[in-house]
Coordinates of C-alpha atoms and ligand atoms in Angstrom, one line a residue:
M188 CA 92.4 11.3 118.4
T189 CA 93.3 7.6 118.5
Q190 CA 90.8 5.0 117.7
N191 CA 90.9 3.9 121.3
E192 CA 89.9 7.4 122.6
K193 CA 87.0 7.5 120.0
F194 CA 85.8 4.1 121.2
Q195 CA 85.9 5.4 124.9
I196 CA 84.0 8.5 124.1
K197 CA 81.4 6.6 122.1
R198 CA 81.0 4.0 124.9
R199 CA 80.4 6.6 127.5
A200 CA 77.9 8.6 125.3
V201 CA 76.0 5.2 124.7
C202 CA 75.8 4.7 128.5
R203 CA 74.7 8.4 129.0
N204 CA 72.1 8.1 126.3
L205 CA 70.9 4.8 127.8
W206 CA 70.6 6.4 131.2
Q207 CA 68.8 9.6 129.7
Q208 CA 66.3 7.3 127.8
L209 CA 65.5 5.4 130.9
G210 CA 65.3 8.5 132.9
G211 CA 62.5 10.0 131.0
G212 CA 63.3 12.4 128.1
P213 CA 60.7 13.5 125.6
D214 CA 58.7 10.3 125.4
A215 CA 58.3 10.1 129.3
P216 CA 54.5 10.2 129.2
V217 CA 54.4 7.2 126.9
K218 CA 57.1 5.3 128.9
L219 CA 55.2 6.0 132.1
L220 CA 52.1 4.4 130.4
F221 CA 54.1 1.3 129.6
V222 CA 55.4 1.1 133.1
A223 CA 52.0 1.5 134.7
L224 CA 50.4 -1.2 132.3
Y225 CA 53.2 -3.6 133.2
L226 CA 52.4 -3.1 137.1
A227 CA 48.7 -3.3 136.6
G228 CA 49.4 -6.6 134.6
A229 CA 51.5 -8.0 137.5
V230 CA 48.8 -7.2 140.0
W231 CA 46.2 -9.0 137.8
V232 CA 48.4 -12.1 137.2
W233 CA 49.2 -12.2 141.0
S234 CA 45.3 -12.1 141.7
K235 CA 44.9 -15.0 139.2
Q236 CA 48.0 -17.1 140.4
E237 CA 46.2 -19.7 142.4
A238 CA 43.6 -20.4 139.8
V239 CA 46.2 -20.6 137.0
S240 CA 48.4 -22.9 139.1
A241 CA 45.5 -25.2 139.9
Y242 CA 44.5 -25.4 136.3
A243 CA 48.0 -26.2 135.3
Q244 CA 48.2 -29.2 137.8
S245 CA 44.8 -30.6 136.5
V246 CA 45.9 -30.7 132.8
E247 CA 47.6 -33.8 131.7
L248 CA 50.6 -33.8 129.3
L249 CA 51.5 -30.2 129.8
S250 CA 55.3 -29.5 129.0
P251 CA 57.4 -29.1 132.0
I252 CA 58.4 -25.5 130.9
M253 CA 54.7 -24.5 130.7
L254 CA 53.9 -26.2 134.0
T255 CA 56.7 -24.1 135.6
A256 CA 55.5 -21.0 134.1
M257 CA 52.0 -21.6 135.0
T258 CA 52.7 -22.5 138.6
H259 CA 55.0 -19.6 139.0
A260 CA 52.9 -17.2 136.7
V261 CA 53.9 -13.9 138.6
A262 CA 57.6 -14.8 138.3
A263 CA 57.1 -15.7 134.7
Y264 CA 55.2 -12.5 134.0
L265 CA 57.7 -10.2 135.6
L266 CA 60.6 -12.0 133.7
L267 CA 59.0 -12.0 130.2
G268 CA 57.0 -8.7 130.7
G269 CA 60.2 -7.1 132.1
V270 CA 62.2 -8.0 129.0
A271 CA 59.4 -6.6 126.7
L272 CA 59.0 -3.4 128.9
A273 CA 62.9 -2.8 128.7
V274 CA 62.8 -3.1 124.9
L275 CA 60.0 -0.7 124.6
L276 CA 61.7 1.9 127.0
V277 CA 65.1 1.8 125.4
Y278 CA 64.8 0.6 121.9
P279 CA 65.1 3.6 119.5
F280 CA 62.5 2.8 116.9
G281 CA 63.3 4.5 113.7
R282 CA 66.1 6.3 115.4
K283 CA 69.0 4.0 114.4
A284 CA 68.1 4.3 110.7
T285 CA 68.1 8.1 110.9
Q286 CA 71.3 8.3 112.7
D287 CA 72.8 6.0 110.1
Q288 CA 71.6 8.0 107.3
L289 CA 73.0 11.2 108.9
Q290 CA 76.3 9.4 109.5
S291 CA 76.4 8.4 105.9
I292 CA 76.2 12.0 104.6
G293 CA 79.1 13.0 107.0
L294 CA 76.9 14.7 109.6
A295 CA 79.0 13.7 112.6
N296 CA 81.3 15.0 115.3
H297 CA 85.1 14.4 115.5
A298 CA 84.4 11.1 117.3
G299 CA 82.4 10.0 114.3
M300 CA 79.1 10.1 116.1
A301 CA 75.9 11.2 114.1
P302 CA 73.1 13.2 115.9
D303 CA 70.7 11.2 117.7
L304 CA 66.9 11.5 116.9
L305 CA 65.0 11.9 120.3
R306 CA 61.5 12.6 118.9
K307 CA 59.4 13.6 116.0
K308 CA 56.4 15.7 116.7
R309 CA 54.0 17.8 114.9
D310 CA 54.4 21.6 115.0
R311 CA 51.8 23.1 117.4
D312 CA 51.6 26.2 115.1
N313 CA 51.4 24.5 111.8
P314 CA 50.2 20.9 111.5
R315 CA 52.0 20.5 108.0
V316 CA 55.3 20.8 109.7
T317 CA 57.2 18.1 111.6
V318 CA 59.7 19.0 114.1
W319 CA 62.6 16.5 114.4
E320 CA 64.5 16.8 117.7
F321 CA 68.2 15.8 117.8
R322 CA 70.7 15.4 120.3
N323 CA 73.3 17.1 118.2
Q324 CA 76.5 15.5 119.5
S325 CA 78.2 18.9 119.7
I326 CA 77.9 19.5 115.9
P327 CA 77.7 23.2 115.2
L328 CA 74.5 24.6 113.7
T329 CA 76.6 25.9 110.9
V330 CA 77.5 22.4 109.9
W331 CA 73.9 21.5 109.9
E332 CA 73.1 24.4 107.7
D333 CA 75.8 23.8 105.3
K334 CA 74.6 20.2 104.9
Q335 CA 71.0 21.1 104.6
A336 CA 70.7 19.8 101.0
A337 CA 72.2 16.4 102.1
I338 CA 69.9 16.1 105.1
E339 CA 67.0 16.9 103.0
A340 CA 68.0 14.1 100.7
A341 CA 68.7 11.6 103.5
L342 CA 65.5 12.1 105.4
D343 CA 63.3 12.7 102.4
V344 CA 62.0 16.1 103.6
T345 CA 62.1 19.9 102.6
I346 CA 63.7 21.6 105.5
I347 CA 62.0 24.9 106.6
K348 CA 64.5 25.9 109.4
I349 CA 67.1 24.4 111.6
I350 CA 67.4 25.9 115.2
F351 CA 68.9 25.1 118.7
G352 CA 66.3 23.5 121.1
K353 CA 65.9 24.4 124.7
S354 CA 69.6 24.0 125.2
K355 CA 72.5 24.0 122.6
S356 CA 72.8 20.2 123.0
R357 CA 69.4 19.8 121.1
V358 CA 68.8 20.9 117.5
L359 CA 65.2 21.3 116.0
V360 CA 64.8 20.7 112.3
Y361 CA 61.5 21.8 111.1
A362 CA 60.5 20.0 107.9
V363 CA 57.7 18.9 105.7
P364 CA 57.7 15.7 103.6
T365 CA 59.3 16.3 100.1
Q366 CA 55.8 15.5 98.5
T367 CA 54.2 18.4 100.3
S368 CA 53.4 21.2 98.0
L369 CA 51.4 24.5 98.3
P370 CA 47.9 24.2 96.8
E371 CA 47.4 25.7 93.2
V372 CA 44.5 27.7 94.4
L373 CA 43.6 29.2 97.8
R374 CA 40.5 30.9 97.8
W375 CA 40.0 34.0 100.0
S376 CA 37.7 33.9 103.0
D377 CA 37.0 36.7 105.3
A378 CA 38.0 34.4 108.2
Y379 CA 41.7 35.1 107.0
L380 CA 41.4 38.6 107.8
S381 CA 43.9 39.5 110.5
P382 CA 42.5 41.1 113.6
D383 CA 45.8 42.9 114.2
N384 CA 46.3 46.5 113.4
F385 CA 47.7 47.1 110.7
V386 CA 48.4 43.5 109.4
L387 CA 47.5 42.5 105.7
V388 CA 47.7 38.9 104.8
L389 CA 49.0 37.7 101.5
G390 CA 48.7 34.0 101.4
E391 CA 50.2 30.8 102.9
S392 CA 53.6 29.2 102.9
L393 CA 54.4 25.6 103.9
T394 CA 55.0 27.2 107.5
G395 CA 51.7 29.0 107.7
P396 CA 50.0 32.2 106.7
V397 CA 52.3 35.2 105.2
A398 CA 51.4 38.6 106.4
V399 CA 52.9 42.1 106.5
N400 CA 52.4 44.7 109.1
L401 CA 52.3 48.1 107.4
A402 CA 52.9 49.7 110.9
N403 CA 56.3 48.4 110.7
I404 CA 57.0 47.8 107.0
P405 CA 55.1 50.7 105.4
H406 CA 55.5 50.1 101.6
I407 CA 55.3 47.2 99.4
L408 CA 56.7 46.4 95.9
L409 CA 55.1 43.6 94.0
G410 CA 56.8 42.2 90.8
G411 CA 56.2 39.4 88.5
S412 CA 55.7 38.7 84.7
T413 CA 52.4 39.1 82.9
G414 CA 49.7 36.7 84.3
S415 CA 51.8 36.0 87.5
G416 CA 49.0 37.3 89.7
K417 CA 50.1 40.8 90.7
S418 CA 46.8 42.5 90.1
V419 CA 44.9 39.8 92.2
L420 CA 47.4 40.3 95.0
L421 CA 47.3 44.1 94.8
K422 CA 43.5 44.1 95.1
L423 CA 43.7 41.6 97.9
L424 CA 45.8 43.8 100.0
L425 CA 43.7 46.9 99.0
M426 CA 40.5 45.2 99.9
Q427 CA 41.9 44.3 103.4
A428 CA 43.1 47.8 103.8
L429 CA 39.5 49.0 103.0
R430 CA 38.1 46.5 105.6
K431 CA 40.3 47.8 108.2
G432 CA 39.0 51.3 107.6
A433 CA 41.8 52.9 105.4
E434 CA 41.3 55.3 102.7
V435 CA 42.4 53.8 99.5
Y436 CA 43.6 55.6 96.5
I437 CA 44.2 53.6 93.2
A438 CA 46.0 54.7 90.1
D439 CA 45.0 52.5 87.2
F440 CA 46.2 53.3 83.7
K441 CA 45.2 50.2 82.1
G442 CA 41.7 51.5 81.1
G443 CA 40.0 50.5 84.3
V444 CA 39.8 46.9 83.3
D445 CA 41.5 45.6 86.5
F446 CA 39.1 47.8 88.8
P447 CA 35.6 47.3 88.0
K448 CA 32.7 49.6 89.2
V449 CA 32.6 48.2 92.9
W450 CA 36.2 49.6 93.4
R451 CA 35.0 53.1 92.2
Q452 CA 32.3 53.2 94.9
K453 CA 34.8 52.5 97.6
C454 CA 38.2 54.0 96.6
H455 CA 39.5 57.2 95.0
M456 CA 40.5 56.3 91.5
C457 CA 42.6 58.1 89.1
F458 CA 42.9 57.3 85.4
R459 CA 45.1 60.2 84.2
E460 CA 48.3 61.7 84.9
D461 CA 47.1 65.1 85.9
T462 CA 44.6 63.6 88.4
L463 CA 47.4 61.4 89.7
L464 CA 49.5 64.3 90.4
Y465 CA 46.7 66.1 92.2
V466 CA 45.9 63.0 94.3
L467 CA 49.7 62.5 95.2
G468 CA 49.8 66.3 96.1
Q469 CA 46.8 65.8 98.4
L470 CA 48.6 62.8 100.1
V471 CA 51.7 64.9 100.6
A472 CA 49.8 67.7 102.0
V473 CA 48.0 65.4 104.5
L474 CA 51.5 64.1 105.3
E475 CA 52.7 67.5 106.0
A476 CA 49.7 68.4 108.1
R477 CA 49.9 65.1 110.3
K478 CA 53.5 65.9 110.6
G479 CA 52.8 69.1 112.4
W480 CA 50.0 67.5 114.4
L481 CA 52.1 64.7 115.7
E482 CA 55.1 67.0 116.6
E483 CA 52.5 69.2 118.6
A484 CA 51.2 66.2 120.3
G485 CA 54.5 64.7 121.0
C486 CA 53.6 61.5 119.3
K487 CA 56.0 59.4 117.3
D488 CA 53.6 57.8 114.9
L489 CA 50.1 57.7 113.8
D490 CA 48.9 54.9 116.3
A491 CA 50.3 56.8 119.3
F492 CA 48.7 59.8 118.0
N493 CA 45.3 58.3 117.6
E494 CA 45.6 56.7 121.1
A495 CA 46.8 60.0 122.8
T496 CA 44.1 62.1 121.2
G497 CA 41.3 59.7 120.4
E498 CA 41.3 61.3 116.9
G499 CA 41.0 58.1 114.8
L500 CA 42.9 59.4 111.7
P501 CA 42.8 56.6 109.1
R502 CA 45.6 55.3 107.2
L503 CA 45.8 56.2 103.6
V504 CA 47.0 53.5 101.1
F505 CA 48.0 54.3 97.6
G506 CA 48.1 51.3 95.1
C507 CA 49.3 51.5 91.5
D508 CA 49.1 48.5 89.2
E509 CA 52.0 48.7 86.6
V510 CA 53.9 51.6 88.1
A511 CA 56.5 51.5 85.4
E512 CA 53.8 52.6 82.7
V513 CA 53.2 55.5 84.9
L514 CA 56.8 56.6 85.3
D515 CA 58.4 55.7 82.0
R516 CA 59.3 58.9 80.3
T517 CA 60.8 57.6 77.0
G518 CA 59.2 59.3 74.0
R519 CA 57.2 61.8 76.1
S520 CA 57.0 65.6 75.5
K521 CA 59.0 68.2 77.7
G522 CA 55.7 69.0 79.5
D523 CA 54.9 65.4 80.3
K524 CA 58.4 64.7 81.5
E525 CA 58.1 67.7 83.9
L526 CA 54.8 66.3 85.1
L527 CA 56.2 62.8 85.6
A528 CA 59.2 64.2 87.5
Q529 CA 56.7 65.8 89.9
I530 CA 54.8 62.5 90.3
E531 CA 58.0 60.8 90.9
S532 CA 59.2 63.3 93.4
R533 CA 55.8 63.1 95.4
L534 CA 56.0 59.2 95.4
A535 CA 59.6 59.6 96.8
T536 CA 58.3 62.0 99.6
I537 CA 55.6 59.4 100.6
A538 CA 58.1 56.5 100.3
R539 CA 60.6 58.4 102.6
L540 CA 58.2 59.8 105.2
G541 CA 55.0 57.8 105.0
R542 CA 55.6 55.2 107.7
A543 CA 55.1 57.4 110.8
F544 CA 52.1 59.3 109.4
G545 CA 50.2 56.3 108.2
I546 CA 50.6 56.8 104.3
H547 CA 51.5 53.8 102.5
L548 CA 52.5 52.7 98.9
I549 CA 51.7 49.4 97.2
L550 CA 53.3 49.5 93.8
A551 CA 53.3 46.7 91.3
T552 CA 55.3 46.4 88.2
Q553 CA 56.3 43.7 85.4
R554 CA 58.9 45.8 83.6
P555 CA 62.4 44.7 84.3
D556 CA 63.8 48.1 83.7
A557 CA 65.8 49.2 86.8
T558 CA 66.0 52.8 85.6
I559 CA 62.2 53.4 85.7
I560 CA 61.6 53.1 89.5
P561 CA 64.3 55.4 90.9
G562 CA 66.4 54.3 93.8
Q563 CA 64.8 57.0 96.2
I564 CA 61.5 55.3 95.7
K565 CA 62.5 51.7 95.4
N566 CA 64.9 51.7 98.4
N567 CA 62.1 52.7 100.7
L568 CA 59.7 49.9 99.4
D569 CA 61.1 47.2 101.9
F570 CA 58.5 44.6 101.7
R571 CA 59.4 42.8 98.4
V572 CA 57.2 40.2 96.7
C573 CA 58.1 38.6 93.4
G574 CA 55.9 36.1 91.3
R575 CA 56.9 34.2 88.4
A576 CA 59.8 36.2 86.8
D577 CA 63.0 36.0 84.8
N578 CA 66.4 36.5 86.4
I579 CA 66.3 40.4 85.5
L580 CA 63.0 41.1 87.0
S581 CA 63.7 38.9 90.1
Q582 CA 67.0 40.7 90.5
I583 CA 65.3 44.1 90.4
I584 CA 62.6 43.2 92.8
L585 CA 64.3 40.9 95.4
D586 CA 68.1 41.7 94.7
N587 CA 68.5 37.9 94.0
T588 CA 67.4 35.5 91.3
S589 CA 65.4 33.4 93.6
A590 CA 61.9 33.9 91.8
A591 CA 63.4 32.8 88.5
E592 CA 64.7 29.7 90.3
Q593 CA 61.9 28.7 92.7
I594 CA 58.5 29.8 91.0
P595 CA 57.5 27.4 88.4
K596 CA 57.0 28.8 84.9
D597 CA 53.2 28.1 84.9
A598 CA 52.6 29.3 88.4
R599 CA 49.8 31.8 89.1
G600 CA 49.3 33.5 92.4
R601 CA 52.7 31.7 93.6
F602 CA 55.1 34.4 95.0
I603 CA 58.5 34.5 97.1
L604 CA 59.4 37.2 99.5
G605 CA 62.9 38.7 100.0
D606 CA 63.6 36.2 102.9
G607 CA 63.0 33.3 100.6
T608 CA 59.6 32.5 101.9
V609 CA 57.4 30.9 99.0
F610 CA 53.7 31.4 99.3
Q611 CA 50.4 30.8 97.4
G612 CA 48.5 34.0 97.4
Y613 CA 44.7 34.1 98.4
L614 CA 42.6 34.2 95.2
F615 CA 40.3 36.9 95.6
D616 CA 37.6 38.3 93.2
E617 CA 35.5 41.4 93.3
G618 CA 32.3 39.5 94.3
Q619 CA 34.0 39.3 97.8
L620 CA 34.6 43.1 98.2
Ligands
ATP264 N1 46.3 33.8 93.9 C1 45.9 33.2 92.8 N2 45.7 31.9 92.8 C2 45.2 31.3 91.6 N3 45.2 31.9 90.4 C3 45.4 33.2 90.4 C4 46.0 33.8 91.4 N4 46.1 35.1 91.2 C5 46.0 35.2 89.9 N5 45.5 34.0 89.3 C6 45.2 33.7 88.1 O1 46.0 34.3 87.2 C7 45.4 35.2 86.3 C8 46.2 36.5 86.0 O2 46.4 37.2 87.3 P1 46.6 38.7 87.3 O3 45.7 39.5 86.3 O4 46.6 39.1 88.7 O5 48.2 38.8 86.8 P2 49.1 40.0 86.5 O6 50.4 39.7 87.0 O7 48.4 41.3 87.0 O8 49.1 40.1 84.9 P3 49.4 41.4 84.1 O9 50.9 41.8 84.2 O10 49.2 40.9 82.6 O11 48.5 42.4 84.4 C9 44.0 35.6 87.0 O12 42.9 35.8 86.1 C10 43.8 34.3 87.7 O13 43.1 33.5 86.9
MG265 MG1 47.7 43.0 86.2

């Protein structure tokens, strides 16, 4: 493309933009207000015209310009006010600077034109987030995404997502100021409990609450090094399951320190391997029974069955803190190994089939040993959450190293999901059970 062609394209684009800005656009209500004020002002000046003119004649030594302006007050108002109005309507306050910054990082089309900022507004769903709406000047979304880091530096923001607006000529950048950070502590309040079946909330990210619906993603794997906040998060989820009417089963092999008496009154606890095997056997038996009932009733899952029959069968949630301790067979006797193999096989059955029948696993671990949780269990734990972790643990839980890179070393209750969402978990304690 020749320089002349580029110039022609730019000139036409400038005319088009000017036309669009005058013709309304996103700031239309504010612009209409300016126009209304201008017209109201004109009427007011017109009503005072005679008085002002008479006053001007009576004053001595008035400069000829002032005298003319006051004698023809309406004309003077229309002229000067009109210029001011035009500036207010057309001048892109702050837009030029943004455009220059984007141009300087090379975000421009083949004619060298950078995106044009049309407006900035607060996100309706999350007041922390600002939505920057650009006319994207035919720059593909992939180019925006490739340049995300540079755009963040240029605009001094952290970008949450970049999407097309109403049409593909608009791009919306959802961002928070760089200084915005998650709170270190977010105390749980019952107001956060989700009214939806069967949604459990975990905490808050910069874009809003983070939740999981067990009806869609049935099982959860929580990872993180010691002190990262796994037990607190596990208990937060189990508490919500209880509140929503689920039956909760807890395996705790750490001597019961993490689950004081109040839990034992409300949940089925197991502290030994043989009772764990028994409990898992019961859960598998319930699973088999429900399978038969659902088949008979022709229902695809527990919710459909409950609705069709009015039965109200509860969901069953099995939580296990430090599952690697339970499943690790190193140094165990032959008899123990057989028992552990059976535990593993029952967990695998629930992991594979539990979703439709409302039986769920929430397993936590800090042991970065891939061989301990076998693939047939792990592959079915689709909702992955990782707290502070090293590369190996992060890789095991999330299949990437993002937890090691993005969770600060001293963070507690800070987690990251498989899709990269970082959130602060709600801090919950037993007093709130
Ligand atoms: N969501 C949170 N917000 C703030 N602080 C938290 C949060 N979760 C945990 N903590 C703090 O971190 C401490 C350790 O949490 P927790 O016992 O859950 O860690 P853990 O990962 O289970 O550790 P371990 O592997 O040693 O059992 C808690 O006593 C609490 O003080
Ligand atoms: Mg713990």
